[in-house]
Coordinates of C-alpha atoms in Angstrom, one line a residue:
X256 CA 25.4 20.1 12.7
X257 CA 23.9 17.1 13.8
X258 CA 26.8 14.4 13.7
X259 CA 24.9 10.6 13.7
X260 CA 25.2 8.6 16.3
X261 CA 23.8 5.1 16.5
X262 CA 24.0 3.7 20.6
X263 CA 23.4 6.3 22.7
X264 CA 21.4 4.6 25.3
X265 CA 24.7 3.9 27.4
X266 CA 26.1 3.3 25.0
X267 CA 24.5 0.0 23.4
X268 CA 23.4 -0.5 19.6
X269 CA 21.0 -3.1 20.9
X270 CA 19.3 -1.0 23.3
X271 CA 19.7 2.2 21.7
X272 CA 17.7 -0.4 19.0
X273 CA 14.8 -1.2 20.6
X274 CA 14.2 2.9 21.7
X275 CA 15.0 3.4 18.1
X276 CA 12.2 1.1 17.5
X277 CA 9.0 3.1 19.8
X278 CA 7.9 4.7 17.1
X279 CA 7.1 2.8 14.7
X280 CA 6.1 0.2 17.1
X281 CA 3.5 2.9 18.4
X282 CA 2.1 3.4 14.8
X283 CA 1.4 -0.1 14.1
X284 CA -0.1 -1.0 17.5
X285 CA -2.0 2.7 17.3
X286 CA -3.2 1.1 14.0
X287 CA -3.5 -2.8 14.0
X288 CA -4.7 -2.8 18.7
X289 CA -6.0 0.5 19.4
X290 CA -8.0 0.9 16.2
X291 CA -7.1 4.5 15.8
X292 CA -7.4 7.1 13.0
X293 CA -4.7 6.2 10.4
X294 CA -3.4 10.7 10.5
X295 CA -4.3 11.1 13.9
X296 CA -1.4 8.0 14.9
X297 CA 1.0 9.3 12.1
X298 CA 0.5 12.5 14.2
X299 CA 1.5 10.8 17.9
X300 CA 4.0 8.8 16.6
X301 CA 5.5 11.4 14.8
X302 CA 5.3 13.9 18.0
X303 CA 7.2 10.8 19.7
X304 CA 9.8 10.0 17.3
X305 CA 10.8 14.1 17.2
X306 CA 10.6 13.7 21.3
X307 CA 13.9 10.4 21.4
X308 CA 15.5 12.7 18.4
X309 CA 16.1 15.3 21.0
X310 CA 16.0 13.4 23.7
X311 CA 18.0 10.9 23.6
X312 CA 20.1 11.2 20.4
X313 CA 21.0 15.0 21.2
X314 CA 19.7 16.1 17.7
X315 CA 18.9 19.7 18.4
X316 CA 15.4 21.4 18.2
X317 CA 15.4 23.0 14.8
X318 CA 17.5 20.4 12.9
X319 CA 14.9 17.5 14.1
X320 CA 11.3 19.7 12.9
X321 CA 13.7 20.9 9.8
X322 CA 13.6 17.4 8.6
X323 CA 10.5 16.9 9.0
X324 CA 9.0 19.8 7.5
X325 CA 11.2 17.8 4.1
X326 CA 10.0 15.1 4.8
X327 CA 6.8 15.9 4.3
X328 CA 6.9 17.3 1.8
X329 CA 8.7 14.6 0.1
X330 CA 5.3 12.7 1.2
X331 CA 3.4 15.6 -1.3
X332 CA 5.6 16.1 -4.2
X333 CA 6.3 13.6 -5.6
X334 CA 3.9 10.8 -3.5
X335 CA 0.9 12.8 -3.1
X336 CA 1.6 14.8 -6.2
X337 CA 0.9 11.3 -7.9
X338 CA -1.4 9.9 -6.4
X339 CA -4.0 13.1 -6.2
X340 CA -3.6 13.5 -9.9
X341 CA -4.1 9.5 -10.6
X342 CA -7.1 9.6 -8.6
X343 CA -8.7 12.5 -10.8
X344 CA -8.6 10.5 -13.8
X345 CA -10.9 8.0 -12.9
X346 CA -12.8 11.1 -10.6
X347 CA -13.0 12.2 -14.5
X348 CA -14.8 8.7 -15.7
X349 CA -17.1 8.6 -13.2
X350 CA -18.1 11.8 -13.8
X351 CA -18.7 11.5 -17.9
X352 CA -20.4 7.9 -16.9
X353 CA -17.1 6.1 -18.2
X354 CA -15.6 4.3 -15.1
X355 CA -19.3 2.1 -15.5
X356 CA -19.1 1.1 -19.0
X357 CA -14.8 -0.2 -18.0
X358 CA -16.4 -2.0 -15.3
X359 CA -19.4 -3.5 -17.8
X360 CA -16.4 -4.0 -20.1
X361 CA -14.2 -6.2 -17.3
X362 CA -17.2 -8.4 -16.7
X363 CA -18.0 -9.0 -19.8
X364 CA -14.4 -11.1 -20.3
X365 CA -14.9 -12.5 -17.0
X366 CA -18.8 -12.0 -14.5
X367 CA -16.6 -14.2 -12.1
X368 CA -15.6 -11.2 -8.9
X369 CA -12.2 -13.7 -7.9
X370 CA -10.8 -13.7 -11.7
X371 CA -12.0 -9.9 -12.0
X372 CA -9.4 -10.0 -8.7
X373 CA -6.8 -11.2 -10.8
X374 CA -6.9 -9.2 -13.6
X375 CA -7.5 -6.5 -11.8
X376 CA -5.9 -5.7 -8.8
X377 CA -2.4 -8.4 -9.8
X378 CA -2.0 -7.4 -13.8
X379 CA -3.8 -4.4 -14.1
X380 CA -2.1 -3.0 -10.7
X381 CA 1.7 -4.3 -12.0
X382 CA 1.1 -2.5 -15.3
X383 CA 0.2 0.8 -13.3
X384 CA 3.0 -0.1 -10.8
X385 CA 5.4 -0.2 -13.8
X386 CA 4.6 2.6 -14.8
X387 CA 3.9 5.2 -12.8
X388 CA 4.5 3.2 -8.7
X389 CA 3.8 5.1 -5.3
X390 CA 0.4 4.0 -4.7
X391 CA -1.3 4.6 -8.2
X392 CA -1.5 1.1 -8.6
X393 CA -3.5 1.1 -5.1
X394 CA -5.6 4.0 -5.4
X395 CA -6.7 2.7 -9.7
X396 CA -7.6 -1.0 -9.4
X397 CA -9.2 -0.8 -5.7
X398 CA -11.8 2.0 -7.0
X399 CA -11.7 -0.2 -9.8
X400 CA -12.6 -3.3 -8.2
X401 CA -14.5 -1.6 -5.9
X402 CA -16.7 -0.9 -9.3
X403 CA -17.4 -4.3 -10.0
X404 CA -18.8 -4.8 -6.7
X405 CA -16.7 -6.3 -4.4
X406 CA -17.0 -4.6 -1.0
X407 CA -15.1 -1.0 0.0
X408 CA -12.6 -3.4 2.6
X409 CA -12.2 -5.9 0.3
X410 CA -11.1 -4.3 -2.6
X411 CA -8.8 -2.2 -0.4
X412 CA -7.5 -5.3 0.8
X413 CA -6.8 -6.9 -2.9
X414 CA -4.8 -4.2 -4.4
X415 CA -2.5 -4.1 -1.6
X416 CA -1.8 -7.4 -1.5
X417 CA -1.7 -7.7 -5.2
X418 CA 0.8 -5.2 -4.4
X419 CA 3.6 -6.7 -4.0
X420 CA 6.0 -8.5 -7.0
X421 CA 6.0 -6.1 -8.9
X422 CA 6.9 -3.3 -6.5
X423 CA 11.3 -4.0 -7.0
X424 CA 10.6 -3.0 -11.0
X425 CA 8.0 -0.2 -10.0
X426 CA 8.1 3.1 -11.9
X427 CA 10.6 1.7 -14.6
X428 CA 12.8 -0.1 -12.4
X429 CA 13.7 3.4 -10.6
X430 CA 14.0 1.0 -6.7
X431 CA 16.6 -0.8 -8.6
X432 CA 18.1 1.5 -10.1
X433 CA 18.5 4.1 -6.6
X434 CA 19.4 0.2 -5.0
X435 CA 21.6 0.4 -7.9
X436 CA 23.9 4.2 -7.7
X437 CA 23.7 4.2 -3.2
X438 CA 25.7 0.4 -3.2
X439 CA 27.6 1.6 -6.3
X440 CA 26.6 -2.3 -8.0
X441 CA 25.4 -2.9 -11.9
X442 CA 22.3 -1.8 -12.0
X443 CA 21.6 -4.7 -14.4
X444 CA 23.3 -7.4 -12.3
X445 CA 20.6 -6.4 -9.3
X446 CA 18.1 -6.3 -11.5
X447 CA 18.7 -10.0 -12.3
X448 CA 18.6 -11.0 -8.7
X449 CA 15.8 -9.2 -8.0
X450 CA 14.6 -11.3 -11.2
X451 CA 15.5 -14.3 -9.5
X452 CA 13.6 -13.4 -5.6
X453 CA 10.9 -11.5 -6.9
X454 CA 9.0 -14.1 -9.3
X455 CA 8.7 -17.2 -6.6
X456 CA 6.3 -14.7 -5.0
X457 CA 3.9 -13.8 -8.5
X458 CA 3.6 -17.6 -8.3
X459 CA 1.7 -17.1 -5.0
X460 CA -0.2 -13.7 -4.7
X461 CA -2.9 -14.9 -7.9
X462 CA -4.3 -17.8 -6.4
X463 CA -4.6 -15.4 -2.1
X464 CA -6.4 -12.9 -4.1
X465 CA -8.4 -16.0 -4.9
X466 CA -8.5 -17.1 -1.2
X467 CA -8.9 -13.4 0.1
X468 CA -11.9 -13.3 -2.9
X469 CA -13.6 -17.3 -1.5
X470 CA -11.3 -19.1 0.6
X471 CA -10.7 -22.6 0.5
X472 CA -13.7 -22.9 -2.6
X473 CA -12.1 -20.1 -4.8
X474 CA -9.0 -21.4 -5.1
X475 CA -10.3 -25.0 -5.9
X476 CA -12.3 -23.6 -8.8
X477 CA -10.4 -21.3 -10.1
X478 CA -7.1 -22.5 -9.4
X479 CA -5.9 -22.6 -13.3
X480 CA -6.4 -19.2 -13.6
X481 CA -4.2 -17.8 -11.4
X482 CA -1.4 -20.9 -11.3
X483 CA -2.1 -19.4 -14.6
X484 CA -1.6 -16.3 -14.1
X485 CA 1.0 -16.4 -11.6
X486 CA 3.0 -18.6 -13.8
X487 CA 3.2 -16.4 -17.0
X488 CA 3.8 -13.5 -14.7
X489 CA 7.0 -14.7 -12.6
X490 CA 8.5 -16.2 -16.7
X491 CA 8.0 -13.1 -17.8
X492 CA 8.9 -10.9 -15.0
X493 CA 12.1 -12.9 -14.9
X494 CA 13.3 -12.6 -18.7
X495 CA 12.9 -9.3 -19.0
X496 CA 15.3 -8.4 -16.2
X497 CA 17.4 -10.7 -16.3
X498 CA 17.5 -11.3 -21.2
X499 CA 15.9 -7.9 -22.0
X500 CA 15.7 -5.0 -20.1
X501 CA 15.3 -4.0 -16.2
X502 CA 12.9 -1.2 -16.8
X503 CA 11.1 -3.4 -19.3
X504 CA 10.3 -6.7 -16.4
X505 CA 6.9 -5.3 -15.1
X506 CA 5.8 -3.7 -18.4
X507 CA 5.7 -7.3 -20.1
X508 CA 4.9 -9.1 -17.2
X509 CA 1.8 -7.8 -16.2
X510 CA 0.3 -7.9 -20.3
X511 CA 1.7 -11.1 -20.8
X512 CA 0.1 -12.8 -17.8
X513 CA -3.3 -10.8 -17.8
X514 CA -3.5 -12.2 -21.6
X515 CA -3.3 -15.8 -20.7
X516 CA -6.3 -15.3 -18.3
X517 CA -8.3 -13.9 -20.8
X518 CA -7.1 -16.8 -23.1
X519 CA -8.1 -19.2 -20.4
X520 CA -11.2 -18.3 -19.8
X521 CA -11.9 -18.0 -23.2
X522 CA -12.0 -21.6 -23.0
X523 CA -12.7 -22.6 -19.5
X524 CA -14.3 -20.5 -17.2
X525 CA -14.6 -22.1 -13.1
X526 CA -17.2 -23.8 -11.2
X527 CA -20.2 -21.6 -10.6
X528 CA -21.5 -20.9 -7.3
X529 CA -23.7 -18.6 -5.6
X530 CA -21.6 -17.0 -2.7
X531 CA -18.9 -15.4 -5.9
X532 CA -22.6 -14.5 -8.3
X533 CA -22.0 -10.3 -8.5
X534 CA -25.9 -10.3 -8.3
X535 CA -24.9 -13.2 -5.3
X536 CA -22.4 -10.8 -3.6
X537 CA -20.3 -7.8 -4.0
X538 CA -17.1 -8.8 -1.2
X539 CA -16.4 -12.8 -1.6
X540 CA -17.5 -15.4 0.4
X541 CA -15.7 -13.2 3.5
X542 CA -18.6 -9.8 3.6
X543 CA -22.2 -10.9 3.5
X544 CA -23.5 -8.2 1.1
X545 CA -25.2 -5.6 1.8
X546 CA -29.5 -4.9 0.2
X547 CA -27.8 -1.9 -1.7
X548 CA -25.1 -3.8 -2.7
X549 CA -27.2 -6.4 -4.3
X550 CA -29.6 -4.8 -5.5
X551 CA -26.4 -3.1 -7.2
X552 CA -24.7 -5.8 -8.4
X553 CA -28.6 -7.3 -9.9
X554 CA -28.4 -3.9 -12.0
X555 CA -25.4 -5.5 -13.1
X556 CA -26.1 -8.8 -14.7
X557 CA -29.2 -6.9 -16.5
X558 CA -27.5 -3.7 -18.3
X559 CA -27.8 -3.1 -21.9
X560 CA -24.2 -3.8 -23.7
X561 CA -22.4 -0.1 -24.2
X562 CA -21.3 1.1 -27.7
X563 CA -18.1 0.7 -29.4
X564 CA -17.3 4.1 -28.9
X565 CA -18.2 4.3 -25.2
X566 CA -16.2 0.8 -24.7
X567 CA -13.5 3.1 -26.8
X568 CA -13.8 6.1 -24.6
X569 CA -13.9 3.9 -21.5
X570 CA -10.5 2.5 -21.7
X571 CA -8.4 6.2 -23.7
X572 CA -7.4 7.3 -20.0
X573 CA -6.1 4.0 -19.3
X574 CA -4.7 3.4 -22.8
X575 CA -3.4 7.7 -23.0
X576 CA -1.5 7.2 -19.1
X577 CA 0.5 4.4 -20.6
X578 CA 1.1 6.5 -23.9
X579 CA 2.0 9.8 -21.8
X580 CA 4.7 7.3 -19.8
X581 CA 6.4 5.4 -22.7
X582 CA 6.7 8.6 -25.0
X583 CA 8.9 10.3 -21.4
X584 CA 11.0 7.1 -20.9
X585 CA 11.5 7.7 -24.1
X586 CA 15.5 9.0 -23.9
X587 CA 15.9 12.8 -26.3
X588 CA 12.1 13.4 -23.9
X589 CA 13.7 12.7 -20.5
X590 CA 17.0 14.2 -21.5
X591 CA 14.7 17.7 -22.3
X592 CA 12.6 16.9 -19.2
X593 CA 15.2 17.0 -16.8
X594 CA 15.9 20.4 -17.9
X595 CA 13.3 21.4 -15.1
X596 CA 14.8 18.9 -11.8
X597 CA 16.6 21.3 -9.6
X598 CA 17.9 19.2 -6.1
X599 CA 19.9 21.3 -3.5
X600 CA 19.6 21.0 0.2
X601 CA 17.2 21.0 2.2
X602 CA 17.5 24.7 3.6
X603 CA 18.7 25.3 7.4
X604 CA 19.6 21.4 7.7
X605 CA 23.1 20.3 8.2
X606 CA 23.6 16.4 8.8
X607 CA 26.6 14.5 8.7
X608 CA 26.8 10.4 9.1
X609 CA 28.1 8.8 12.4
X610 CA 31.6 8.7 10.1
X611 CA 31.4 12.6 9.2
X612 CA 30.6 12.3 5.8
X613 CA 27.4 14.5 4.5
X614 CA 23.4 13.0 4.8
X615 CA 22.3 12.4 1.3
X616 CA 19.2 12.2 2.3
X617 CA 19.4 16.0 3.3
X618 CA 19.9 16.6 -0.9
X619 CA 15.9 17.3 -2.4
X620 CA 15.1 17.1 -5.7
X621 CA 12.1 18.9 -7.5
X622 CA 11.9 17.1 -10.5
X623 CA 9.0 19.0 -11.7
X624 CA 8.6 17.9 -16.0
X625 CA 9.6 14.2 -15.2
X626 CA 7.5 13.2 -11.7
X627 CA 5.6 10.5 -12.6
X628 CA 2.4 12.8 -10.8
X629 CA 3.3 16.2 -13.8
X630 CA 3.0 13.2 -16.6
X631 CA -0.4 12.3 -14.7
X632 CA -1.2 15.6 -14.7
X633 CA -0.8 15.4 -18.5
X634 CA -2.7 12.3 -18.8
X635 CA -5.4 13.6 -16.8
X636 CA -5.3 17.3 -19.7
X637 CA -6.1 14.9 -22.3
X638 CA -8.2 12.7 -20.2
X639 CA -10.4 15.5 -20.2
X640 CA -10.1 15.7 -24.3
X641 CA -11.0 11.9 -25.0
X642 CA -13.5 11.7 -22.7
X643 CA -15.2 14.8 -24.1
X644 CA -15.3 17.2 -20.8
X645 CA -15.3 20.5 -19.7
X646 CA -13.2 21.7 -18.5
X647 CA -15.8 23.2 -15.0
X648 CA -16.9 20.1 -14.6
X649 CA -12.4 19.1 -14.7
X650 CA -12.0 21.0 -12.0
X651 CA -15.4 19.6 -10.2
X652 CA -14.4 16.1 -10.3
X653 CA -10.0 17.3 -8.9
X654 CA -11.7 19.3 -6.5
X655 CA -14.1 15.9 -5.5
X656 CA -10.7 14.3 -5.4
X657 CA -8.9 16.7 -3.1
X658 CA -11.8 16.3 0.0
X659 CA -11.8 12.9 -0.7
X660 CA -7.9 12.5 -0.9
X661 CA -7.8 15.5 2.4
X662 CA -6.2 12.3 5.1
X663 CA -5.2 10.5 2.8
X664 CA -3.0 13.9 2.4
X665 CA -2.1 14.4 6.5
X666 CA -1.7 11.3 6.8
X667 CA 0.5 10.6 3.5
X668 CA 3.0 13.5 4.8
X669 CA 3.2 13.0 9.1
X670 CA 4.4 9.0 8.0
X671 CA 7.0 11.2 5.3
X672 CA 7.7 13.9 8.3
X673 CA 8.1 10.2 10.9
X674 CA 10.8 8.7 8.4
X675 CA 12.4 11.0 8.2
X676 CA 13.2 12.3 11.6
X677 CA 13.8 8.5 12.2
X678 CA 16.4 8.6 9.1
X679 CA 18.4 12.0 9.5
X680 CA 18.4 11.2 13.7
X681 CA 20.2 8.1 13.3
X682 CA 16.9 5.7 14.3
X683 CA 17.0 3.7 10.9
X684 CA 20.0 2.9 11.2
X685 CA 21.0 2.0 14.6
X686 CA 18.3 0.0 14.2
X687 CA 20.0 -1.8 10.5
X688 CA 23.7 -2.1 11.7
X689 CA 22.3 -4.3 14.5
X690 CA 20.5 -6.3 12.3
X691 CA 24.0 -6.2 10.5
X692 CA 24.8 -7.3 13.3
X693 CA 24.5 -11.1 13.7
X694 CA 26.6 -12.1 10.4
X695 CA 26.5 -15.1 8.6
X696 CA 22.6 -15.5 9.5
X697 CA 22.2 -11.8 8.2
X698 CA 21.1 -13.9 5.3
X699 CA 18.0 -14.5 7.0
X700 CA 17.3 -10.9 8.1
X701 CA 17.9 -9.2 5.4
X702 CA 14.7 -9.2 3.9
X703 CA 13.5 -7.6 6.7
X704 CA 15.9 -4.9 6.2
X705 CA 14.0 -3.5 3.6
X706 CA 10.9 -4.6 4.6
X707 CA 11.0 -2.4 8.1
X708 CA 12.6 0.3 5.6
X709 CA 9.6 0.0 3.2
X710 CA 6.8 0.0 6.3
X711 CA 8.5 3.2 7.3
X712 CA 8.7 5.1 3.7
X713 CA 5.9 3.6 2.1
X714 CA 8.3 3.5 -0.9
X715 CA 10.7 0.3 -2.0
X716 CA 13.2 3.3 -3.6
X717 CA 13.5 4.7 -0.1
X718 CA 14.6 1.9 1.4
X719 CA 16.5 1.1 -0.9
X720 CA 18.1 3.9 -0.6
X721 CA 18.1 4.3 3.8
X722 CA 19.9 0.4 3.7
X723 CA 21.8 -0.2 0.4
X724 CA 24.6 1.0 1.2
X725 CA 24.5 -0.7 5.0
X726 CA 23.5 -4.5 3.4
X727 CA 26.6 -4.4 1.2
X728 CA 28.6 -3.5 4.6
X729 CA 26.9 -6.1 6.2
X730 CA 27.2 -8.6 3.6
X731 CA 31.2 -8.1 3.5
X732 CA 31.2 -8.3 7.7
X733 CA 29.2 -11.3 6.6
X734 CA 31.2 -13.4 3.9
X735 CA 28.3 -12.8 1.9
X736 CA 27.5 -11.6 -2.0
X737 CA 27.0 -7.4 -2.0
X738 CA 25.0 -8.4 -5.0
X739 CA 22.2 -11.1 -3.1
X740 CA 21.4 -8.8 0.3
X741 CA 21.3 -5.8 -2.0
X742 CA 18.5 -7.6 -4.3
X743 CA 17.0 -8.6 -0.9
X744 CA 17.0 -5.4 0.7
X745 CA 14.5 -4.2 -2.9
X746 CA 12.8 -8.1 -2.6
X747 CA 11.7 -8.0 0.9
X748 CA 11.0 -4.8 0.6
X749 CA 7.4 -4.7 -1.4
X750 CA 6.3 -6.3 1.4
X751 CA 6.5 -3.2 3.1
X752 CA 4.3 -2.0 0.8
X753 CA 1.1 -3.7 2.2
X754 CA 1.6 -1.7 5.8
X755 CA 2.8 0.8 5.2
X756 CA 0.0 3.8 6.8
X757 CA 1.4 6.2 3.9
X758 CA -0.7 3.2 1.6
X759 CA -3.2 2.1 3.7
X760 CA -4.4 5.2 4.2
X761 CA -4.2 6.4 -0.3
X762 CA -6.3 3.0 0.0
X763 CA -8.6 4.0 2.9
X764 CA -8.9 7.1 0.6
X765 CA -9.7 5.8 -2.7
X766 CA -12.9 3.3 -0.8
X767 CA -14.7 6.0 1.3
X768 CA -12.6 4.5 4.2
X769 CA -11.3 7.1 5.7
X770 CA -10.8 6.2 9.4
X771 CA -10.8 2.1 8.5
X772 CA -6.5 2.1 8.0
X773 CA -6.7 -0.2 11.5
X774 CA -9.4 -2.9 10.2
X775 CA -7.8 -3.0 6.7
X776 CA -3.8 -3.0 8.4
X777 CA -5.1 -6.6 10.0
X778 CA -6.1 -7.9 6.8
X779 CA -3.5 -7.8 5.1
X780 CA -0.6 -7.3 8.2
X781 CA -0.3 -11.1 8.4
X782 CA 0.2 -11.5 4.8
X783 CA 2.9 -8.9 4.8
X784 CA 5.1 -11.8 7.0
X785 CA 3.6 -14.9 5.6
X786 CA 5.4 -13.7 1.9
X787 CA 8.5 -11.6 4.3
X788 CA 8.9 -15.3 5.8
X789 CA 9.1 -17.1 3.2
X790 CA 11.6 -14.6 1.6
X791 CA 13.9 -14.7 4.6
X792 CA 14.0 -18.9 4.1
X793 CA 14.9 -17.4 -0.2
X794 CA 17.5 -15.7 0.5
X795 CA 19.0 -18.2 2.9
X796 CA 19.1 -20.4 0.9
X797 CA 20.3 -18.3 -2.1
X798 CA 23.5 -17.8 0.2
X799 CA 23.8 -21.8 0.9
X800 CA 22.5 -24.4 -1.4
X801 CA 20.9 -22.6 -3.9
X802 CA 24.1 -20.1 -4.5
X803 CA 23.8 -20.9 -7.8
X804 CA 21.2 -18.6 -8.0
X805 CA 23.1 -15.6 -7.8
X806 CA 24.2 -13.6 -10.6

């Protein structure tokens, strides 16, 4: 048995926190400054975290390695299991040519890349986040953008930045339901509070997307579309989470925001500039087009319209995904599927927290049928039938998917192993406890704790499991609202999603930029920090002058 200790360095929480932060800081330095390949950087940081766990925290070597194996297993199931099957669906549409049909269909709505980025990366990505989460929207929307002519790097950056405001309500509000479980606060109340924070982000994200695509000119030319998308999404997310249903917040918001933009471009078109026309530039103002991209974009402009049946088949995979996930959310069906869920303590792993209570992190849940990954697999089989794809070709597409994601698989499993070593040894809790000692100023720091948790684990659900109870304890000590601090953990966490090595690896693999995760990281880190600063200010204001916003 191993009992966690929070201040192993000279009995000082501050010094212990400084040491505990080393693996995470090293990981980001290796990615951003050294430009090291993500899987190598992750393995090095994992090794450092193991050394600190054993040498500084006194965790037995066997327990440390077992913690790493549990994390690696969690990285594969459920996270990679979802991503692999989501990319498989995409590969089948490529194999049959229906992905090109889908691209042309989106182009028919608007051939302006700034509008396409808003509809696909933000609204459609939010729908995928609502249904599946766990990296699915980044994987799917990045390749969709690339098929529309965006350069791979630009497509990955747009997908990651867009995957922010919807994350707290992702996978049918799994992060918030988990937060309610660990804090013993009503999930509906927590969802209502998050619904008074993340919509503020939603107002700005579409504007940021057009800024990334085409700079200030893009904002000047397309602000009506970006603004209406953000406003409709924000209002819908707030209203649904507060008055209708927390799990449906992203579903309603994504559909209404997409419909609003499509309706707008029917009667209004942004001012055109040669640099944003797909026949000239593939990736936006910041990238010069290669001849290959320009030639492909030129072909797009002269392609013949597709038959209606082909268009229906092109959209069929996504309609099937939505249908499968909705059916699996029906209480009777969900209860039936729960029969294949098995929860057990990870063999040989015996860890208690600083108070002597067994750690909940040692429990591994194998939800074979309720996991979005298996539901995505079912959707993939139905897609195979809908696209009339033979079994050998479908298996070939699955093999291509595994080959495409091979380094992402190593990265994600290494990062989750790192997260579990840090969590179970006490390194992450040391960081959180040190921050919680800030007193009333903790209202400003609370979102940073969630951001840190998601940066480490890649999951808002995991960050809420890790820090939710700590947020409530810190709120009680500082005389702050429990609901506000717990919700700020989830809302701040969504902004760590875009810099999480796990999601960087997924984005890089999806667009064929394996080994370039550091380049993507440098493009998104300032947006992550900027949005985080906004969330910290909002949390501080809601703890004081805007306290009327707290339910």
